[in-house]
Each structure stands twice: as structure tokens, then as C-alpha cells.
Amino acid sequence: MRWTDDRGGNVDDRRGSGGGGGMIVGGGLGTLIIAAIVFFLGGDPSGILNSGSVQSSGNSERRELTAEEKQIGQMVDMLDAWNSQTWNQVFKENGMTYVDPKIVLFEDTTNSACGTAQSAMGPFYCPADQKVYMDMSFFGELQQRFGAKVTEFTVAYVLAHEVGHHVQTLLGTTQKVDALRRSGRYSEAEMNRVSVATELQADFYAGVWARRTDDSKKILEPGDIQSAIDAAEAVGDDNIQKRGQGYVNQESFTHGSSAQRKEWFMKGYNTGDIKQGDTFNQLLK
């Protein structure tokens, strides 16, 4: 991935600030199991984040970030700028106004408006405060546990997916999905299908972002798109279920299969058109 001098200035870097090492109290074993299952690219995690309170371990020691960590922070700041510039342009073309999310980098635990963020959750977007939360240790897990080769563009894809959830919030999609969930009129299996459509649309938006950003900045290098596809496929529900329980239960899918995640990311990348991403009509017929 080719770097530029762009910086967004919307990154809240909480790494090295101390206060980590907290633990969930009151969530019980179920919370820990769910947290393990959703260790992939997610949407609003408030359902499990709010299931218990946090008890601090008392570790408030601050530390200086390493040179590598500082470089990662610069990269995320650059990616933030690219997302801001691309989505501002896309929204402007469609007669809308884009509002930037805040990107929070943390380690172990931190506070969010959706509850306590934990590294075991993986990266997530919180609609309540319109912030993306990322513990960079996720990418080590993505490579070691799920077999994805992690590159700089892998980080770009993951962030773009979470910003895709922010786009959904700005467009009102998140609120409509939440209203369906709260209505109580739909079965768990039906809401799982809605969740899959939501997540695949975020993958589609990540693809749109990649195409539009490369068109304007020429950021892509050989292998970048493949690394995004590898990450998308690695966190497909079928791949995670095979690795975790040895079999696949399609009715319990919440994010889409590996093939679906690749399909919708590539559709976004190939079209570059936000209007082509109606996963709900495509998948919920």
C-alpha cells in the first residue's frame, strides 16, 4: 500500500495510557463464549458489552509507545484521512453531507458509549458515539488463528468495513435494523439474516472505498486487494464455525460466508457505486 502525506486528525490514540487489564464482572461464562465467537469484524457490540460491569485491575501505569506503534498510529491517521476524503466526495455526489467518525486505538480495554470495549471483541463501530474502536492485537489473532496474511491493506480493509457501519448509521440503515430487532416480531434466525445483510453491506462499502480512494490517490500495490479478500474470507461465518466447532450451521450466520464476504467486497470495488449495495433486497427476498 502506497503511503501519502494525508492525515485526518480524528484518531484518539489511547494506547500506552494505562488502565488496561480490566475484566468483565457479572457477564458470566456466556459473555466470554460470545466474545470469542464474535472475534471478527462486527457491528454494534452493545448487546454483550453492556452485559456486565468492569472491574479494573488497578494497573494505571503509562508507557511510551514503541517506534512501531507510533508508525501504526500514523498509518491509521492516514487511513482516517482517506476515508474522510472519499466518503465526503461520495456523499456530496449524492446530495448528502458526511460526518467523520472518531477512530479510537486502545489496548486491552477502554470505555465506549456502547459499554466497555475489550480486545477480545475485535474492531467494532459504536453507533451511540459514532466511533470506531480498534485494538491492533486483533491483527495478530487474524493471522495466527484465522489464517489471513496480514498486510497494511488488511488494516485498511478492516477500518473501511467499520467505517462502512458508520455510513450505515448516517444513512439511517443502522436505526432501521435496530428497530426491527427491538420490535420482537422476528425470530432469531430472521434477525440473523438481517445481520448478514448489514455486515455484507459494510463489506460492499469497504470495496467502494478501496476503488474510489485508489482512483483518486493511486494507493494500491500488487497484492493489496487480495489481502483484503483473504481477511474477508478468513472471518466468514463458515470458516470461523469450522475452526471453532467443526461444522457449519448456516442459520446461525451473522456476518455471511467467506464467499459472500468476498463477493460483496468485490462488487463494491468493481462498481465503485454506493447505489449498487442493497444487500437487504438481494438477500432477504
mmCIF file of C-alpha atoms in Angstrom:
data_model
loop_
_atom_site.group_PDB
_atom_site.id
_atom_site.type_symbol
_atom_site.label_atom_id
_atom_site.label_comp_id
_atom_site.label_asym_id
_atom_site.label_seq_id
_atom_site.Cartn_x
_atom_site.Cartn_y
_atom_site.Cartn_z
ATOM 1 C CA MET A 1 0.000 0.000 0.000
ATOM 2 C CA ARG A 2 1.452 3.334 -1.042
ATOM 3 C CA TRP A 3 1.520 5.920 1.738
ATOM 4 C CA THR A 4 0.673 9.600 1.273
ATOM 5 C CA ASP A 5 1.145 12.668 3.471
ATOM 6 C CA ASP A 6 -2.597 12.839 4.264
ATOM 7 C CA ARG A 7 -3.530 12.841 7.955
ATOM 8 C CA GLY A 8 -7.078 13.027 9.263
ATOM 9 C CA GLY A 9 -6.633 14.205 12.835
ATOM 10 C CA ASN A 10 -9.617 12.153 14.058
ATOM 11 C CA VAL A 11 -7.605 9.429 15.823
ATOM 12 C CA ASP A 12 -7.873 9.137 19.607
ATOM 13 C CA ASP A 13 -4.821 7.030 20.488
ATOM 14 C CA ARG A 14 -5.306 5.600 23.981
ATOM 15 C CA ARG A 15 -2.521 3.041 23.745
ATOM 16 C CA GLY A 16 0.058 3.329 26.494
ATOM 17 C CA SER A 17 -2.282 5.392 28.670
ATOM 18 C CA GLY A 18 -2.648 2.712 31.350
ATOM 19 C CA GLY A 19 -5.836 1.446 32.905
ATOM 20 C CA GLY A 20 -5.790 -1.815 30.949
ATOM 21 C CA GLY A 21 -6.209 -5.281 32.323
ATOM 22 C CA GLY A 22 -9.834 -4.862 33.388
ATOM 23 C CA MET A 23 -12.190 -7.807 33.499
ATOM 24 C CA ILE A 24 -15.880 -8.306 32.958
ATOM 25 C CA VAL A 25 -17.813 -8.946 36.159
ATOM 26 C CA GLY A 26 -21.383 -10.209 36.035
ATOM 27 C CA GLY A 27 -21.324 -11.316 32.409
ATOM 28 C CA GLY A 28 -20.643 -14.941 33.222
ATOM 29 C CA LEU A 29 -19.278 -17.690 31.007
ATOM 30 C CA GLY A 30 -21.833 -16.938 28.306
ATOM 31 C CA THR A 31 -20.347 -13.490 27.806
ATOM 32 C CA LEU A 32 -16.871 -14.943 27.377
ATOM 33 C CA ILE A 33 -18.102 -17.522 24.867
ATOM 34 C CA ILE A 34 -19.996 -14.912 22.865
ATOM 35 C CA ALA A 35 -16.979 -12.613 22.923
ATOM 36 C CA ALA A 36 -14.884 -15.421 21.465
ATOM 37 C CA ILE A 37 -17.459 -16.162 18.755
ATOM 38 C CA VAL A 38 -17.671 -12.548 17.650
ATOM 39 C CA PHE A 39 -13.918 -12.195 17.358
ATOM 40 C CA PHE A 40 -14.232 -10.966 13.823
ATOM 41 C CA LEU A 41 -15.394 -7.820 12.040
ATOM 42 C CA GLY A 42 -18.577 -6.769 13.798
ATOM 43 C CA GLY A 43 -21.158 -4.048 14.010
ATOM 44 C CA ASP A 44 -22.769 -2.806 17.205
ATOM 45 C CA PRO A 45 -21.468 -4.968 20.088
ATOM 46 C CA SER A 46 -23.544 -3.265 22.769
ATOM 47 C CA GLY A 47 -25.591 -6.384 23.418
ATOM 48 C CA ILE A 48 -22.636 -8.145 25.032
ATOM 49 C CA LEU A 49 -20.617 -5.142 26.071
ATOM 50 C CA ASN A 50 -23.405 -3.996 28.360
ATOM 51 C CA SER A 51 -23.964 -7.414 29.913
ATOM 52 C CA GLY A 52 -21.577 -6.789 32.785
ATOM 53 C CA SER A 53 -19.577 -4.167 34.592
ATOM 54 C CA VAL A 54 -15.844 -3.679 34.540
ATOM 55 C CA GLN A 55 -13.551 -4.148 37.455
ATOM 56 C CA SER A 56 -10.144 -2.586 36.977
ATOM 57 C CA SER A 57 -7.024 -4.482 37.859
ATOM 58 C CA GLY A 58 -5.559 -1.240 39.169
ATOM 59 C CA ASN A 59 -2.887 -1.083 36.506
ATOM 60 C CA SER A 60 -2.743 2.609 35.576
ATOM 61 C CA GLU A 61 0.922 2.808 34.618
ATOM 62 C CA ARG A 62 1.610 4.827 31.493
ATOM 63 C CA ARG A 63 4.225 3.789 28.977
ATOM 64 C CA GLU A 64 5.893 5.289 25.933
ATOM 65 C CA LEU A 65 4.739 3.862 22.614
ATOM 66 C CA THR A 66 7.349 1.994 20.606
ATOM 67 C CA ALA A 67 8.552 3.296 17.245
ATOM 68 C CA GLU A 68 6.493 0.595 15.526
ATOM 69 C CA GLU A 69 3.365 1.549 17.474
ATOM 70 C CA LYS A 70 3.856 5.207 16.569
ATOM 71 C CA GLN A 71 4.167 4.265 12.901
ATOM 72 C CA ILE A 72 0.947 2.254 13.138
ATOM 73 C CA GLY A 73 -0.728 5.316 14.628
ATOM 74 C CA GLN A 74 0.466 7.394 11.664
ATOM 75 C CA MET A 75 -0.894 4.795 9.256
ATOM 76 C CA VAL A 76 -4.312 4.767 10.926
ATOM 77 C CA ASP A 77 -4.328 8.590 10.852
ATOM 78 C CA MET A 78 -3.599 8.412 7.108
ATOM 79 C CA LEU A 79 -6.364 5.842 6.579
ATOM 80 C CA ASP A 80 -8.717 8.091 8.534
ATOM 81 C CA ALA A 81 -7.927 10.940 6.118
ATOM 82 C CA TRP A 82 -8.512 8.700 3.095
ATOM 83 C CA ASN A 83 -11.870 7.539 4.457
ATOM 84 C CA SER A 84 -12.903 11.102 5.232
ATOM 85 C CA GLN A 85 -11.958 12.442 1.805
ATOM 86 C CA THR A 86 -13.535 9.566 -0.126
ATOM 87 C CA TRP A 87 -16.815 9.452 1.772
ATOM 88 C CA ASN A 88 -17.188 13.225 1.776
ATOM 89 C CA GLN A 89 -16.949 13.077 -2.019
ATOM 90 C CA VAL A 90 -19.375 10.146 -2.353
ATOM 91 C CA PHE A 91 -21.934 11.813 -0.088
ATOM 92 C CA LYS A 92 -21.565 15.134 -1.928
ATOM 93 C CA GLU A 93 -22.208 13.413 -5.256
ATOM 94 C CA ASN A 94 -25.457 12.055 -3.824
ATOM 95 C CA GLY A 95 -26.632 15.333 -2.294
ATOM 96 C CA MET A 96 -25.792 14.387 1.277
ATOM 97 C CA THR A 97 -23.403 15.550 3.984
ATOM 98 C CA TYR A 98 -20.823 13.227 5.513
ATOM 99 C CA VAL A 99 -19.750 13.471 9.162
ATOM 100 C CA ASP A 100 -16.433 11.878 10.143
ATOM 101 C CA PRO A 101 -16.321 9.207 12.856
ATOM 102 C CA LYS A 102 -13.620 9.216 15.520
ATOM 103 C CA ILE A 103 -11.098 6.353 15.423
ATOM 104 C CA VAL A 104 -10.079 5.056 18.867
ATOM 105 C CA LEU A 105 -6.918 2.964 19.227
ATOM 106 C CA PHE A 106 -6.681 1.110 22.518
ATOM 107 C CA GLU A 107 -5.165 -1.936 24.174
ATOM 108 C CA ASP A 108 -6.907 -4.450 26.464
ATOM 109 C CA THR A 109 -9.961 -2.387 27.498
ATOM 110 C CA THR A 110 -11.397 1.094 27.158
ATOM 111 C CA ASN A 111 -14.715 2.858 27.619
ATOM 112 C CA SER A 112 -17.206 3.390 24.814
ATOM 113 C CA ALA A 113 -20.784 4.654 24.674
ATOM 114 C CA CYS A 114 -21.780 1.053 23.883
ATOM 115 C CA GLY A 115 -20.152 -0.246 27.084
ATOM 116 C CA THR A 116 -16.679 -1.480 27.865
ATOM 117 C CA ALA A 117 -14.592 -2.266 24.802
ATOM 118 C CA GLN A 118 -12.352 -5.319 25.076
ATOM 119 C CA SER A 119 -9.605 -6.510 22.769
ATOM 120 C CA ALA A 120 -11.361 -9.891 22.503
ATOM 121 C CA MET A 121 -14.232 -8.161 20.716
ATOM 122 C CA GLY A 122 -12.130 -7.332 17.692
ATOM 123 C CA PRO A 123 -12.576 -3.985 15.916
ATOM 124 C CA PHE A 124 -16.100 -2.569 16.144
ATOM 125 C CA TYR A 125 -18.181 0.515 15.477
ATOM 126 C CA CYS A 126 -20.353 2.044 18.213
ATOM 127 C CA PRO A 127 -23.341 3.951 16.770
ATOM 128 C CA ALA A 128 -24.038 5.622 20.115
ATOM 129 C CA ASP A 129 -20.868 7.742 19.962
ATOM 130 C CA GLN A 130 -20.086 7.255 16.243
ATOM 131 C CA LYS A 131 -16.602 5.940 16.947
ATOM 132 C CA VAL A 132 -14.589 3.010 15.603
ATOM 133 C CA TYR A 133 -12.667 1.066 18.280
ATOM 134 C CA MET A 134 -9.563 -0.916 17.325
ATOM 135 C CA ASP A 135 -7.105 -2.897 19.418
ATOM 136 C CA MET A 136 -4.286 -3.633 16.995
ATOM 137 C CA SER A 137 -3.618 -7.027 18.632
ATOM 138 C CA PHE A 138 -6.627 -8.232 16.601
ATOM 139 C CA PHE A 139 -4.453 -8.435 13.507
ATOM 140 C CA GLY A 140 -2.076 -10.869 15.143
ATOM 141 C CA GLU A 141 -5.065 -13.066 16.011
ATOM 142 C CA LEU A 142 -6.422 -12.706 12.488
ATOM 143 C CA GLN A 143 -3.209 -14.165 11.121
ATOM 144 C CA GLN A 144 -2.477 -16.755 13.805
ATOM 145 C CA ARG A 145 -5.995 -18.067 14.477
ATOM 146 C CA PHE A 146 -7.835 -17.481 11.222
ATOM 147 C CA GLY A 147 -5.075 -17.908 8.659
ATOM 148 C CA ALA A 148 -5.186 -14.497 6.991
ATOM 149 C CA LYS A 149 -1.919 -12.964 5.851
ATOM 150 C CA VAL A 150 -1.909 -9.525 7.448
ATOM 151 C CA THR A 151 -0.608 -6.566 5.444
ATOM 152 C CA GLU A 152 -1.036 -2.822 5.759
ATOM 153 C CA PHE A 153 -4.013 -3.050 3.441
ATOM 154 C CA THR A 154 -5.570 -5.661 5.709
ATOM 155 C CA VAL A 155 -5.725 -2.918 8.347
ATOM 156 C CA ALA A 156 -7.140 -0.573 5.707
ATOM 157 C CA TYR A 157 -9.887 -3.062 4.828
ATOM 158 C CA VAL A 158 -10.849 -3.698 8.449
ATOM 159 C CA LEU A 159 -11.076 0.030 9.176
ATOM 160 C CA ALA A 160 -13.026 0.614 5.959
ATOM 161 C CA HIS A 161 -15.508 -2.106 6.978
ATOM 162 C CA GLU A 162 -16.099 -0.417 10.337
ATOM 163 C CA VAL A 163 -16.421 2.999 8.676
ATOM 164 C CA GLY A 164 -18.962 1.246 6.439
ATOM 165 C CA HIS A 165 -21.072 0.733 9.563
ATOM 166 C CA HIS A 166 -20.740 4.464 10.224
ATOM 167 C CA VAL A 167 -22.010 5.142 6.699
ATOM 168 C CA GLN A 168 -24.988 2.906 7.509
ATOM 169 C CA THR A 169 -25.685 4.990 10.618
ATOM 170 C CA LEU A 170 -25.549 8.245 8.636
ATOM 171 C CA LEU A 171 -27.922 6.767 6.038
ATOM 172 C CA GLY A 172 -30.361 5.501 8.695
ATOM 173 C CA THR A 173 -29.792 1.803 7.987
ATOM 174 C CA THR A 174 -28.438 1.064 11.473
ATOM 175 C CA GLN A 175 -31.502 2.631 13.077
ATOM 176 C CA LYS A 176 -33.905 0.616 10.906
ATOM 177 C CA VAL A 177 -32.132 -2.637 11.753
ATOM 178 C CA ASP A 178 -32.188 -1.759 15.453
ATOM 179 C CA ALA A 179 -35.921 -1.022 15.248
ATOM 180 C CA LEU A 180 -36.517 -4.456 13.705
ATOM 181 C CA ARG A 181 -34.510 -6.079 16.476
ATOM 182 C CA ARG A 182 -36.340 -4.199 19.222
ATOM 183 C CA SER A 183 -39.786 -4.909 17.778
ATOM 184 C CA GLY A 184 -39.670 -8.533 18.901
ATOM 185 C CA ARG A 185 -41.642 -9.578 15.821
ATOM 186 C CA TYR A 186 -38.842 -11.539 14.220
ATOM 187 C CA SER A 187 -37.226 -14.842 15.122
ATOM 188 C CA GLU A 188 -33.544 -15.192 15.901
ATOM 189 C CA ALA A 189 -32.978 -16.870 12.539
ATOM 190 C CA GLU A 190 -34.710 -13.993 10.725
ATOM 191 C CA MET A 191 -32.667 -11.373 12.575
ATOM 192 C CA ASN A 192 -29.504 -13.339 11.786
ATOM 193 C CA ARG A 193 -30.322 -12.920 8.087
ATOM 194 C CA VAL A 194 -30.779 -9.186 8.618
ATOM 195 C CA SER A 195 -27.430 -9.103 10.417
ATOM 196 C CA VAL A 196 -25.758 -10.867 7.486
ATOM 197 C CA ALA A 197 -27.189 -8.287 5.070
ATOM 198 C CA THR A 198 -25.928 -5.499 7.344
ATOM 199 C CA GLU A 199 -22.395 -6.890 7.523
ATOM 200 C CA LEU A 200 -22.151 -7.680 3.811
ATOM 201 C CA GLN A 201 -23.223 -4.128 3.032
ATOM 202 C CA ALA A 202 -20.348 -2.881 5.213
ATOM 203 C CA ASP A 203 -18.033 -5.114 3.161
ATOM 204 C CA PHE A 204 -19.528 -3.623 -0.004
ATOM 205 C CA TYR A 205 -18.885 -0.100 1.297
ATOM 206 C CA ALA A 206 -15.284 -1.105 2.072
ATOM 207 C CA GLY A 207 -14.930 -2.163 -1.557
ATOM 208 C CA VAL A 208 -16.421 1.119 -2.785
ATOM 209 C CA TRP A 209 -13.958 2.979 -0.568
ATOM 210 C CA ALA A 210 -10.999 0.990 -1.931
ATOM 211 C CA ARG A 211 -11.941 1.671 -5.565
ATOM 212 C CA ARG A 212 -12.729 5.359 -5.106
ATOM 213 C CA THR A 213 -9.642 6.023 -2.972
ATOM 214 C CA ASP A 214 -7.354 4.266 -5.429
ATOM 215 C CA ASP A 215 -8.910 6.182 -8.318
ATOM 216 C CA SER A 216 -8.032 9.476 -6.644
ATOM 217 C CA LYS A 217 -4.768 8.621 -4.857
ATOM 218 C CA LYS A 218 -3.330 5.506 -6.536
ATOM 219 C CA ILE A 219 -2.699 3.823 -3.180
ATOM 220 C CA LEU A 220 -2.965 0.189 -4.240
ATOM 221 C CA GLU A 221 0.044 -2.007 -4.886
ATOM 222 C CA PRO A 222 0.125 -5.611 -6.180
ATOM 223 C CA GLY A 223 -1.433 -7.989 -3.665
ATOM 224 C CA ASP A 224 -3.376 -5.363 -1.706
ATOM 225 C CA ILE A 225 -6.863 -6.313 -2.888
ATOM 226 C CA GLN A 226 -6.034 -10.000 -2.420
ATOM 227 C CA SER A 227 -5.020 -9.307 1.188
ATOM 228 C CA ALA A 228 -8.416 -7.676 1.787
ATOM 229 C CA ILE A 229 -10.153 -10.685 0.234
ATOM 230 C CA ASP A 230 -8.076 -13.057 2.381
ATOM 231 C CA ALA A 231 -9.149 -11.183 5.518
ATOM 232 C CA ALA A 232 -12.800 -11.121 4.443
ATOM 233 C CA GLU A 233 -12.760 -14.854 3.743
ATOM 234 C CA ALA A 234 -10.913 -15.652 6.980
ATOM 235 C CA VAL A 235 -13.688 -14.087 9.056
ATOM 236 C CA GLY A 236 -16.556 -15.649 7.128
ATOM 237 C CA ASP A 237 -19.032 -17.395 9.416
ATOM 238 C CA ASP A 238 -18.428 -20.772 7.793
ATOM 239 C CA ASN A 239 -14.657 -20.557 8.260
ATOM 240 C CA ILE A 240 -14.979 -19.472 11.889
ATOM 241 C CA GLN A 241 -17.538 -22.184 12.663
ATOM 242 C CA LYS A 242 -15.423 -24.891 11.036
ATOM 243 C CA ARG A 243 -12.418 -23.834 13.080
ATOM 244 C CA GLY A 244 -14.357 -23.370 16.304
ATOM 245 C CA GLN A 245 -16.903 -26.213 16.336
ATOM 246 C CA GLY A 246 -16.004 -28.409 13.390
ATOM 247 C CA TYR A 247 -19.246 -27.964 11.445
ATOM 248 C CA VAL A 248 -21.298 -25.202 9.790
ATOM 249 C CA ASN A 249 -24.792 -24.048 10.819
ATOM 250 C CA GLN A 250 -25.943 -21.582 8.195
ATOM 251 C CA GLU A 251 -28.985 -20.438 10.195
ATOM 252 C CA SER A 252 -26.665 -19.079 12.864
ATOM 253 C CA PHE A 253 -24.655 -16.960 10.400
ATOM 254 C CA THR A 254 -24.500 -13.302 11.427
ATOM 255 C CA HIS A 255 -21.822 -11.901 9.094
ATOM 256 C CA GLY A 256 -22.003 -14.009 5.937
ATOM 257 C CA SER A 257 -19.980 -16.841 4.465
ATOM 258 C CA SER A 258 -16.438 -16.417 3.191
ATOM 259 C CA ALA A 259 -17.740 -16.498 -0.389
ATOM 260 C CA GLN A 260 -20.372 -13.857 0.345
ATOM 261 C CA ARG A 261 -17.908 -11.538 2.043
ATOM 262 C CA LYS A 262 -15.564 -11.756 -0.937
ATOM 263 C CA GLU A 263 -18.462 -11.321 -3.384
ATOM 264 C CA TRP A 264 -19.802 -8.131 -1.823
ATOM 265 C CA PHE A 265 -16.405 -6.549 -1.191
ATOM 266 C CA MET A 266 -15.502 -7.160 -4.836
ATOM 267 C CA LYS A 267 -18.869 -5.854 -6.035
ATOM 268 C CA GLY A 268 -18.153 -2.605 -4.188
ATOM 269 C CA TYR A 269 -14.633 -2.490 -5.586
ATOM 270 C CA ASN A 270 -15.657 -3.289 -9.157
ATOM 271 C CA THR A 271 -18.570 -0.827 -9.301
ATOM 272 C CA GLY A 272 -17.377 1.977 -7.020
ATOM 273 C CA ASP A 273 -21.067 2.896 -6.805
ATOM 274 C CA ILE A 274 -22.725 3.160 -3.394
ATOM 275 C CA LYS A 275 -26.137 2.668 -5.016
ATOM 276 C CA GLN A 276 -25.276 -0.921 -6.006
ATOM 277 C CA GLY A 277 -25.037 -2.153 -2.408
ATOM 278 C CA ASP A 278 -28.619 -3.014 -1.452
ATOM 279 C CA THR A 279 -27.794 -6.304 0.235
ATOM 280 C CA PHE A 280 -31.150 -6.333 2.004
ATOM 281 C CA ASN A 281 -33.257 -6.691 -1.146
ATOM 282 C CA GLN A 282 -30.749 -9.174 -2.551
ATOM 283 C CA LEU A 283 -30.569 -11.426 0.498
ATOM 284 C CA LEU A 284 -33.942 -11.085 2.248
ATOM 285 C CA LYS A 285 -36.292 -11.952 -0.622
#
